[in-house]
mmCIF file of C-alpha atoms in Angstrom:
data_model
loop_
_atom_site.group_PDB
_atom_site.id
_atom_site.type_symbol
_atom_site.label_atom_id
_atom_site.label_comp_id
_atom_site.label_asym_id
_atom_site.label_seq_id
_atom_site.Cartn_x
_atom_site.Cartn_y
_atom_site.Cartn_z
ATOM 1 C CA UNK E 1 103.777 85.097 55.290
ATOM 2 C CA UNK E 2 105.599 84.040 59.089
ATOM 3 C CA UNK E 3 104.188 86.409 61.956
ATOM 4 C CA UNK E 4 106.336 86.874 64.844
ATOM 5 C CA UNK E 5 105.006 85.239 68.184
ATOM 6 C CA UNK E 6 105.755 87.300 71.115
ATOM 7 C CA UNK E 7 105.155 86.332 74.685
ATOM 8 C CA UNK E 8 104.275 88.787 77.436
ATOM 9 C CA UNK E 9 102.591 88.346 80.814
ATOM 10 C CA UNK E 10 98.967 88.177 80.945
ATOM 11 C CA UNK E 11 98.338 90.405 83.570
ATOM 12 C CA UNK E 12 99.389 93.345 85.539
ATOM 13 C CA UNK E 13 101.636 96.599 85.662
ATOM 14 C CA UNK E 14 104.114 94.478 83.106
ATOM 15 C CA UNK E 15 101.862 93.640 80.796
ATOM 16 C CA UNK E 16 100.175 97.134 80.726
ATOM 17 C CA UNK E 17 103.357 98.642 79.950
ATOM 18 C CA UNK E 18 104.388 95.776 77.575
ATOM 19 C CA UNK E 19 101.556 96.625 75.830
ATOM 20 C CA UNK E 20 101.984 99.832 75.805
ATOM 21 C CA UNK E 21 105.372 99.668 74.189
ATOM 22 C CA UNK E 22 103.994 97.534 71.654
ATOM 23 C CA UNK E 23 101.553 100.572 70.857
ATOM 24 C CA UNK E 24 103.887 103.110 70.792
ATOM 25 C CA UNK E 25 106.150 101.275 67.872
ATOM 26 C CA UNK E 26 102.940 101.507 65.840
ATOM 27 C CA UNK E 27 101.403 97.984 66.231
ATOM 28 C CA UNK E 28 98.120 98.033 66.511
ATOM 29 C CA UNK E 29 96.505 94.811 67.994
ATOM 30 C CA UNK E 30 92.908 93.577 66.915
ATOM 31 C CA UNK E 31 92.084 91.910 69.976
ATOM 32 C CA UNK E 32 90.614 94.595 72.652
ATOM 33 C CA UNK E 33 89.526 91.199 74.997
ATOM 34 C CA UNK E 34 92.734 90.009 76.278
ATOM 35 C CA UNK E 35 92.358 86.762 76.429
ATOM 36 C CA UNK E 36 95.195 83.894 75.319
ATOM 37 C CA UNK E 37 96.375 85.441 71.987
ATOM 38 C CA UNK E 38 96.136 88.781 69.658
ATOM 39 C CA UNK E 39 97.181 89.237 66.346
ATOM 40 C CA UNK E 40 98.237 92.724 64.707
ATOM 41 C CA UNK E 41 96.599 94.374 62.294
ATOM 42 C CA UNK E 42 98.805 95.665 60.743
ATOM 43 C CA UNK E 43 102.479 94.551 61.250
ATOM 44 C CA UNK E 44 103.463 90.286 61.365
ATOM 45 C CA UNK E 45 103.101 89.630 65.088
ATOM 46 C CA UNK E 46 101.402 87.560 67.217
ATOM 47 C CA UNK E 47 100.967 88.132 71.026
ATOM 48 C CA UNK E 48 100.303 85.519 73.859
ATOM 49 C CA UNK E 49 99.394 86.193 76.981
ATOM 50 C CA UNK E 50 101.428 84.083 79.762
ATOM 51 C CA UNK E 51 102.428 83.070 83.099
ATOM 52 C CA UNK E 52 105.893 85.814 83.411
ATOM 53 C CA UNK E 53 107.691 82.617 84.945
ATOM 54 C CA UNK E 54 106.667 80.450 82.273
ATOM 55 C CA UNK E 55 108.179 82.504 79.400
ATOM 56 C CA UNK E 56 111.631 81.898 78.850
ATOM 57 C CA UNK E 57 110.919 77.982 78.777
ATOM 58 C CA UNK E 58 107.925 78.543 75.795
ATOM 59 C CA UNK E 59 110.651 80.953 74.680
ATOM 60 C CA UNK E 60 113.519 78.503 74.404
ATOM 61 C CA UNK E 61 111.091 75.748 73.568
ATOM 62 C CA UNK E 62 110.478 78.044 69.907
ATOM 63 C CA UNK E 63 106.027 78.279 71.311
ATOM 64 C CA UNK E 64 107.439 81.817 71.381
ATOM 65 C CA UNK E 65 109.769 83.629 69.168
ATOM 66 C CA UNK E 66 110.072 86.796 71.841
ATOM 67 C CA UNK E 67 109.758 87.134 75.434
ATOM 68 C CA UNK E 68 109.148 90.552 77.317
ATOM 69 C CA UNK E 69 109.443 89.933 80.988
ATOM 70 C CA UNK E 70 111.147 90.603 84.015
ATOM 71 C CA UNK E 71 115.037 89.827 84.080
ATOM 72 C CA UNK E 72 114.380 88.231 87.305
ATOM 73 C CA UNK E 73 112.743 85.714 85.637
ATOM 74 C CA UNK E 74 115.372 85.107 83.347
ATOM 75 C CA UNK E 75 117.860 84.558 85.993
ATOM 76 C CA UNK E 76 115.345 81.915 87.811
ATOM 77 C CA UNK E 77 114.997 79.995 85.231
ATOM 78 C CA UNK E 78 117.981 79.988 83.454
ATOM 79 C CA UNK E 79 116.659 78.597 79.965
ATOM 80 C CA UNK E 80 119.173 78.926 76.929
ATOM 81 C CA UNK E 81 117.904 82.333 75.860
ATOM 82 C CA UNK E 82 119.123 85.110 73.869
ATOM 83 C CA UNK E 83 118.810 88.513 76.267
ATOM 84 C CA UNK E 84 117.987 90.939 73.324
ATOM 85 C CA UNK E 85 117.548 94.471 74.867
ATOM 86 C CA UNK E 86 116.587 95.995 77.755
ATOM 87 C CA UNK E 87 113.492 98.002 78.109
ATOM 88 C CA UNK E 88 113.849 100.427 80.895
ATOM 89 C CA UNK E 89 110.344 99.999 82.481
ATOM 90 C CA UNK E 90 109.245 97.579 85.443
ATOM 91 C CA UNK E 91 112.328 98.669 87.580
ATOM 92 C CA UNK E 92 112.365 96.862 90.497
ATOM 93 C CA UNK E 93 115.223 95.198 93.162
ATOM 94 C CA UNK E 94 114.968 91.680 94.693
ATOM 95 C CA UNK E 95 115.728 92.337 98.330
ATOM 96 C CA UNK E 96 115.943 90.204 101.282
ATOM 97 C CA UNK E 97 113.038 91.388 104.355
ATOM 98 C CA UNK E 98 113.343 89.832 108.358
ATOM 99 C CA UNK E 99 110.781 91.008 110.548
ATOM 100 C CA UNK E 100 111.458 94.375 111.870
ATOM 101 C CA UNK E 101 111.951 93.713 115.564
ATOM 102 C CA UNK E 102 114.544 91.698 114.507
ATOM 103 C CA UNK E 103 118.387 93.161 115.113
ATOM 104 C CA UNK E 104 119.878 92.306 112.308
ATOM 105 C CA UNK E 105 124.057 91.976 112.144
ATOM 106 C CA UNK E 106 125.046 91.303 108.838
ATOM 107 C CA UNK E 107 124.865 89.028 106.141
ATOM 108 C CA UNK E 108 126.126 85.685 108.658
ATOM 109 C CA UNK E 109 122.686 86.309 110.462
ATOM 110 C CA UNK E 110 120.544 84.141 107.719
ATOM 111 C CA UNK E 111 123.460 81.396 108.542
ATOM 112 C CA UNK E 112 121.279 78.068 109.591
ATOM 113 C CA UNK E 113 118.167 80.228 109.240
ATOM 114 C CA UNK E 114 115.384 79.747 106.992
ATOM 115 C CA UNK E 115 113.885 82.500 103.849
ATOM 116 C CA UNK E 116 110.936 82.103 101.935
ATOM 117 C CA UNK E 117 111.122 83.396 98.049
ATOM 118 C CA UNK E 118 109.422 82.358 94.663
ATOM 119 C CA UNK E 119 113.226 82.973 93.456
ATOM 120 C CA UNK E 120 115.483 79.742 95.161
ATOM 121 C CA UNK E 121 118.346 79.667 92.672
ATOM 122 C CA UNK E 122 118.625 83.506 92.310
ATOM 123 C CA UNK E 123 118.770 83.614 96.120
ATOM 124 C CA UNK E 124 120.849 80.266 96.073
ATOM 125 C CA UNK E 125 123.619 81.675 94.042
ATOM 126 C CA UNK E 126 123.629 84.713 96.319
ATOM 127 C CA UNK E 127 124.052 82.968 99.698
ATOM 128 C CA UNK E 128 126.887 80.467 97.827
ATOM 129 C CA UNK E 129 128.928 83.301 96.646
ATOM 130 C CA UNK E 130 128.427 85.011 100.445
ATOM 131 C CA UNK E 131 129.481 81.558 101.747
ATOM 132 C CA UNK E 132 126.012 81.569 103.778
ATOM 133 C CA UNK E 133 124.628 78.246 104.617
ATOM 134 C CA UNK E 134 120.836 78.862 104.928
ATOM 135 C CA UNK E 135 117.640 76.663 104.328
ATOM 136 C CA UNK E 136 115.893 77.938 101.377
ATOM 137 C CA UNK E 137 111.985 77.547 101.455
ATOM 138 C CA UNK E 138 109.860 77.990 97.818
ATOM 139 C CA UNK E 139 106.911 78.993 97.977
ATOM 140 C CA UNK E 140 104.503 80.350 94.918
ATOM 141 C CA UNK E 141 102.907 83.636 96.144
ATOM 142 C CA UNK E 142 101.711 85.733 99.134
ATOM 143 C CA UNK E 143 105.940 85.772 100.545
ATOM 144 C CA UNK E 144 105.763 88.511 102.901
ATOM 145 C CA UNK E 145 103.173 86.597 105.472
ATOM 146 C CA UNK E 146 106.010 83.651 105.635
ATOM 147 C CA UNK E 147 107.473 85.075 108.603
ATOM 148 C CA UNK E 148 104.407 86.340 110.094
ATOM 149 C CA UNK E 149 103.132 82.597 110.242
ATOM 150 C CA UNK E 150 106.207 81.047 111.429
ATOM 151 C CA UNK E 151 107.102 79.437 108.090
ATOM 152 C CA UNK E 152 110.899 80.915 107.773
ATOM 153 C CA UNK E 153 112.629 84.030 109.744
ATOM 154 C CA UNK E 154 112.971 85.742 106.374
ATOM 155 C CA UNK E 155 112.141 86.098 102.389
ATOM 156 C CA UNK E 156 113.685 87.317 99.043
ATOM 157 C CA UNK E 157 111.608 88.932 96.751
ATOM 158 C CA UNK E 158 110.487 91.932 94.179
ATOM 159 C CA UNK E 159 110.810 94.891 95.899
ATOM 160 C CA UNK E 160 109.112 98.106 94.193
ATOM 161 C CA UNK E 161 108.223 100.815 97.014
ATOM 162 C CA UNK E 162 108.657 98.664 99.982
ATOM 163 C CA UNK E 163 105.870 99.043 101.493
ATOM 164 C CA UNK E 164 104.383 95.492 100.937
ATOM 165 C CA UNK E 165 106.978 94.982 103.400
ATOM 166 C CA UNK E 166 106.018 97.772 105.856
ATOM 167 C CA UNK E 167 102.372 96.372 105.462
ATOM 168 C CA UNK E 168 103.195 92.507 107.311
ATOM 169 C CA UNK E 169 105.908 93.938 109.590
ATOM 170 C CA UNK E 170 108.814 93.338 107.441
ATOM 171 C CA UNK E 171 112.099 95.873 106.708
ATOM 172 C CA UNK E 172 114.469 95.431 103.578
ATOM 173 C CA UNK E 173 118.026 94.214 105.051
ATOM 174 C CA UNK E 174 119.962 93.014 101.523
ATOM 175 C CA UNK E 175 119.707 94.220 97.982
ATOM 176 C CA UNK E 176 120.031 91.114 96.056
ATOM 177 C CA UNK E 177 120.221 92.947 92.826
ATOM 178 C CA UNK E 178 117.921 95.073 90.475
ATOM 179 C CA UNK E 179 116.002 93.946 87.370
ATOM 180 C CA UNK E 180 113.859 95.853 84.593
ATOM 181 C CA UNK E 181 111.936 93.860 81.383
ATOM 182 C CA UNK E 182 114.036 93.074 79.194
ATOM 183 C CA UNK E 183 113.100 91.125 75.775
ATOM 184 C CA UNK E 184 114.358 87.651 74.764
ATOM 185 C CA UNK E 185 114.690 85.420 71.980
ATOM 186 C CA UNK E 186 114.781 81.560 70.732
ATOM 187 C CA UNK E 187 118.399 80.890 69.769
ATOM 188 C CA UNK E 188 116.920 79.670 66.529
ATOM 189 C CA UNK E 189 115.003 81.679 64.763
ATOM 190 C CA UNK E 190 114.418 81.542 60.978
ATOM 191 C CA UNK E 191 115.797 84.111 58.235
ATOM 192 C CA UNK E 192 111.787 85.844 58.137
ATOM 193 C CA UNK E 193 111.019 86.049 61.733
ATOM 194 C CA UNK E 194 114.630 87.937 62.246
ATOM 195 C CA UNK E 195 113.898 90.275 59.168
ATOM 196 C CA UNK E 196 110.943 91.289 61.429
ATOM 197 C CA UNK E 197 112.512 91.463 64.808
ATOM 198 C CA UNK E 198 115.201 93.838 63.589
ATOM 199 C CA UNK E 199 111.930 95.990 62.718
ATOM 200 C CA UNK E 200 110.607 95.872 65.808
ATOM 201 C CA UNK E 201 113.717 96.155 67.740
ATOM 202 C CA UNK E 202 114.176 99.711 65.163
ATOM 203 C CA UNK E 203 110.686 100.620 66.423
ATOM 204 C CA UNK E 204 111.450 100.110 70.027
ATOM 205 C CA UNK E 205 114.864 102.152 69.975
ATOM 206 C CA UNK E 206 112.957 104.855 68.403
ATOM 207 C CA UNK E 207 110.562 105.242 70.773
ATOM 208 C CA UNK E 208 113.331 104.414 73.278
ATOM 209 C CA UNK E 209 115.173 107.234 72.476
ATOM 210 C CA UNK E 210 112.012 109.896 71.426
ATOM 211 C CA UNK E 211 111.580 108.739 76.210
ATOM 212 C CA UNK E 212 115.054 109.868 76.828
ATOM 213 C CA UNK E 213 115.568 113.039 75.127
ATOM 214 C CA UNK E 214 113.678 116.373 74.679
ATOM 215 C CA UNK E 215 112.729 118.576 71.925
ATOM 216 C CA UNK E 216 114.132 122.520 72.675
ATOM 217 C CA UNK E 217 114.058 125.712 70.935
ATOM 218 C CA UNK E 218 115.264 128.846 72.189
ATOM 219 C CA UNK E 219 116.422 132.416 71.265
ATOM 220 C CA UNK E 220 119.682 133.950 71.956
ATOM 221 C CA UNK E 221 122.132 136.784 70.802
ATOM 222 C CA UNK E 222 124.716 135.152 67.709
ATOM 223 C CA UNK E 223 127.482 135.678 70.015
ATOM 224 C CA UNK E 224 126.722 133.121 72.449
ATOM 225 C CA UNK E 225 126.230 129.955 69.699
ATOM 226 C CA UNK E 226 128.905 128.582 69.475
ATOM 227 C CA UNK E 227 129.341 127.792 73.221
ATOM 228 C CA UNK E 228 125.133 126.693 73.352
ATOM 229 C CA UNK E 229 126.330 124.477 70.099
ATOM 230 C CA UNK E 230 128.700 122.980 72.581
ATOM 231 C CA UNK E 231 126.133 122.153 74.921
ATOM 232 C CA UNK E 232 122.939 120.773 73.059
ATOM 233 C CA UNK E 233 125.142 119.061 70.235
ATOM 234 C CA UNK E 234 121.734 117.117 69.017
ATOM 235 C CA UNK E 235 121.799 114.561 67.058
ATOM 236 C CA UNK E 236 124.901 115.593 64.868
ATOM 237 C CA UNK E 237 124.801 119.850 65.667
ATOM 238 C CA UNK E 238 122.395 122.142 66.266
ATOM 239 C CA UNK E 239 119.523 123.740 64.223
ATOM 240 C CA UNK E 240 120.529 127.917 63.937
ATOM 241 C CA UNK E 241 117.636 129.837 62.376
ATOM 242 C CA UNK E 242 118.324 133.971 62.104
ATOM 243 C CA UNK E 243 115.825 136.042 63.483
ATOM 244 C CA UNK E 244 114.897 139.669 62.680
ATOM 245 C CA UNK E 245 116.031 140.666 66.113
ATOM 246 C CA UNK E 246 119.763 141.486 64.343
ATOM 247 C CA UNK E 247 122.307 139.650 65.734
ATOM 248 C CA UNK E 248 120.082 136.902 67.677
ATOM 249 C CA UNK E 249 119.095 133.622 65.957
ATOM 250 C CA UNK E 250 116.929 130.654 67.048
ATOM 251 C CA UNK E 251 118.829 127.390 68.266
ATOM 252 C CA UNK E 252 116.747 124.131 67.795
ATOM 253 C CA UNK E 253 118.094 120.825 69.586
ATOM 254 C CA UNK E 254 117.841 117.733 71.038
ATOM 255 C CA UNK E 255 118.863 117.324 75.138
ATOM 256 C CA UNK E 256 119.057 114.355 77.146
ATOM 257 C CA UNK E 257 116.348 113.900 79.556
ATOM 258 C CA UNK E 258 118.147 113.376 82.931
ATOM 259 C CA UNK E 259 119.777 116.092 82.015
ATOM 260 C CA UNK E 260 117.825 118.767 81.120
ATOM 261 C CA UNK E 261 117.284 121.054 84.681
ATOM 262 C CA UNK E 262 121.408 121.365 84.256
ATOM 263 C CA UNK E 263 121.516 122.258 80.517
ATOM 264 C CA UNK E 264 118.689 124.783 81.512
ATOM 265 C CA UNK E 265 120.901 126.721 83.825
ATOM 266 C CA UNK E 266 123.946 127.132 81.651
ATOM 267 C CA UNK E 267 121.339 128.055 78.625
ATOM 268 C CA UNK E 268 120.311 130.714 80.286
ATOM 269 C CA UNK E 269 123.517 131.967 81.338
ATOM 270 C CA UNK E 270 124.838 132.044 78.040
ATOM 271 C CA UNK E 271 121.501 135.185 77.564
ATOM 272 C CA UNK E 272 119.450 131.745 76.437
ATOM 273 C CA UNK E 273 115.577 133.011 76.327
ATOM 274 C CA UNK E 274 112.241 131.795 75.193
ATOM 275 C CA UNK E 275 113.199 127.905 76.063
ATOM 276 C CA UNK E 276 110.553 126.164 74.422
ATOM 277 C CA UNK E 277 110.741 121.777 75.516
ATOM 278 C CA UNK E 278 108.850 119.760 73.480
ATOM 279 C CA UNK E 279 107.987 116.119 73.704
ATOM 280 C CA UNK E 280 109.701 113.745 70.877
ATOM 281 C CA UNK E 281 107.224 110.964 69.276
ATOM 282 C CA UNK E 282 109.562 108.962 67.900
ATOM 283 C CA UNK E 283 113.415 109.748 67.625
ATOM 284 C CA UNK E 284 115.618 107.941 64.723
ATOM 285 C CA UNK E 285 119.465 108.084 64.775
#
């Protein structure tokens, strides 16, 4: 039977989160020592550990069938691949930064200036769209030190917390775009590999739905059931079970993580008591 070859970053936070996602999908990986590749003992996949900036090319060429990587690398390499799914982790922004002491006057500041980056294509597209004529210095790493050693007037790089910029005497002045982990695939998968990929995407969606929702149980007077049901529609409708206490019921439903606190306040106003919130491991719509 064919195995779906999945390329992920060989180390770092994105690699850890990618492996965690596969684990949450019930995929067991047989090689505990991370080398160049490992296989699953219970699902037809093989994991390839690669440099993140090589993944788009290897997926395009069919060396890997699927890749999990930052969306920024997909934009930068601009290879012929299918963008399958945004995964909701490894969120960051790509921004331009300059030395703290510089007086920033807007994008025209960069006319006739030099900017160092590992993402020259993304930056050039941005400057072109905004009619900025700047020189782009492409470097492979340690972008933050470029202004300090006189290599460039500013940098364009990934920013998560901004602490690295501060440590190097830089300030963020332009947010160019935001990025997160995505899944890409080769454009010519055979039917067998497409079937495996569909199974994997189904599992990922179930895990993603679970992470974005909470299971909620509460007790409420029967007079409030209709109002509560309008707040907590659940997947179809809430489950309502009668309590021994007369004119009261237990209501079970699902609530969105980002709506949780607003919903709780509304439920309390409607007389809800004994509210319990439980994490959902998997959620299949």
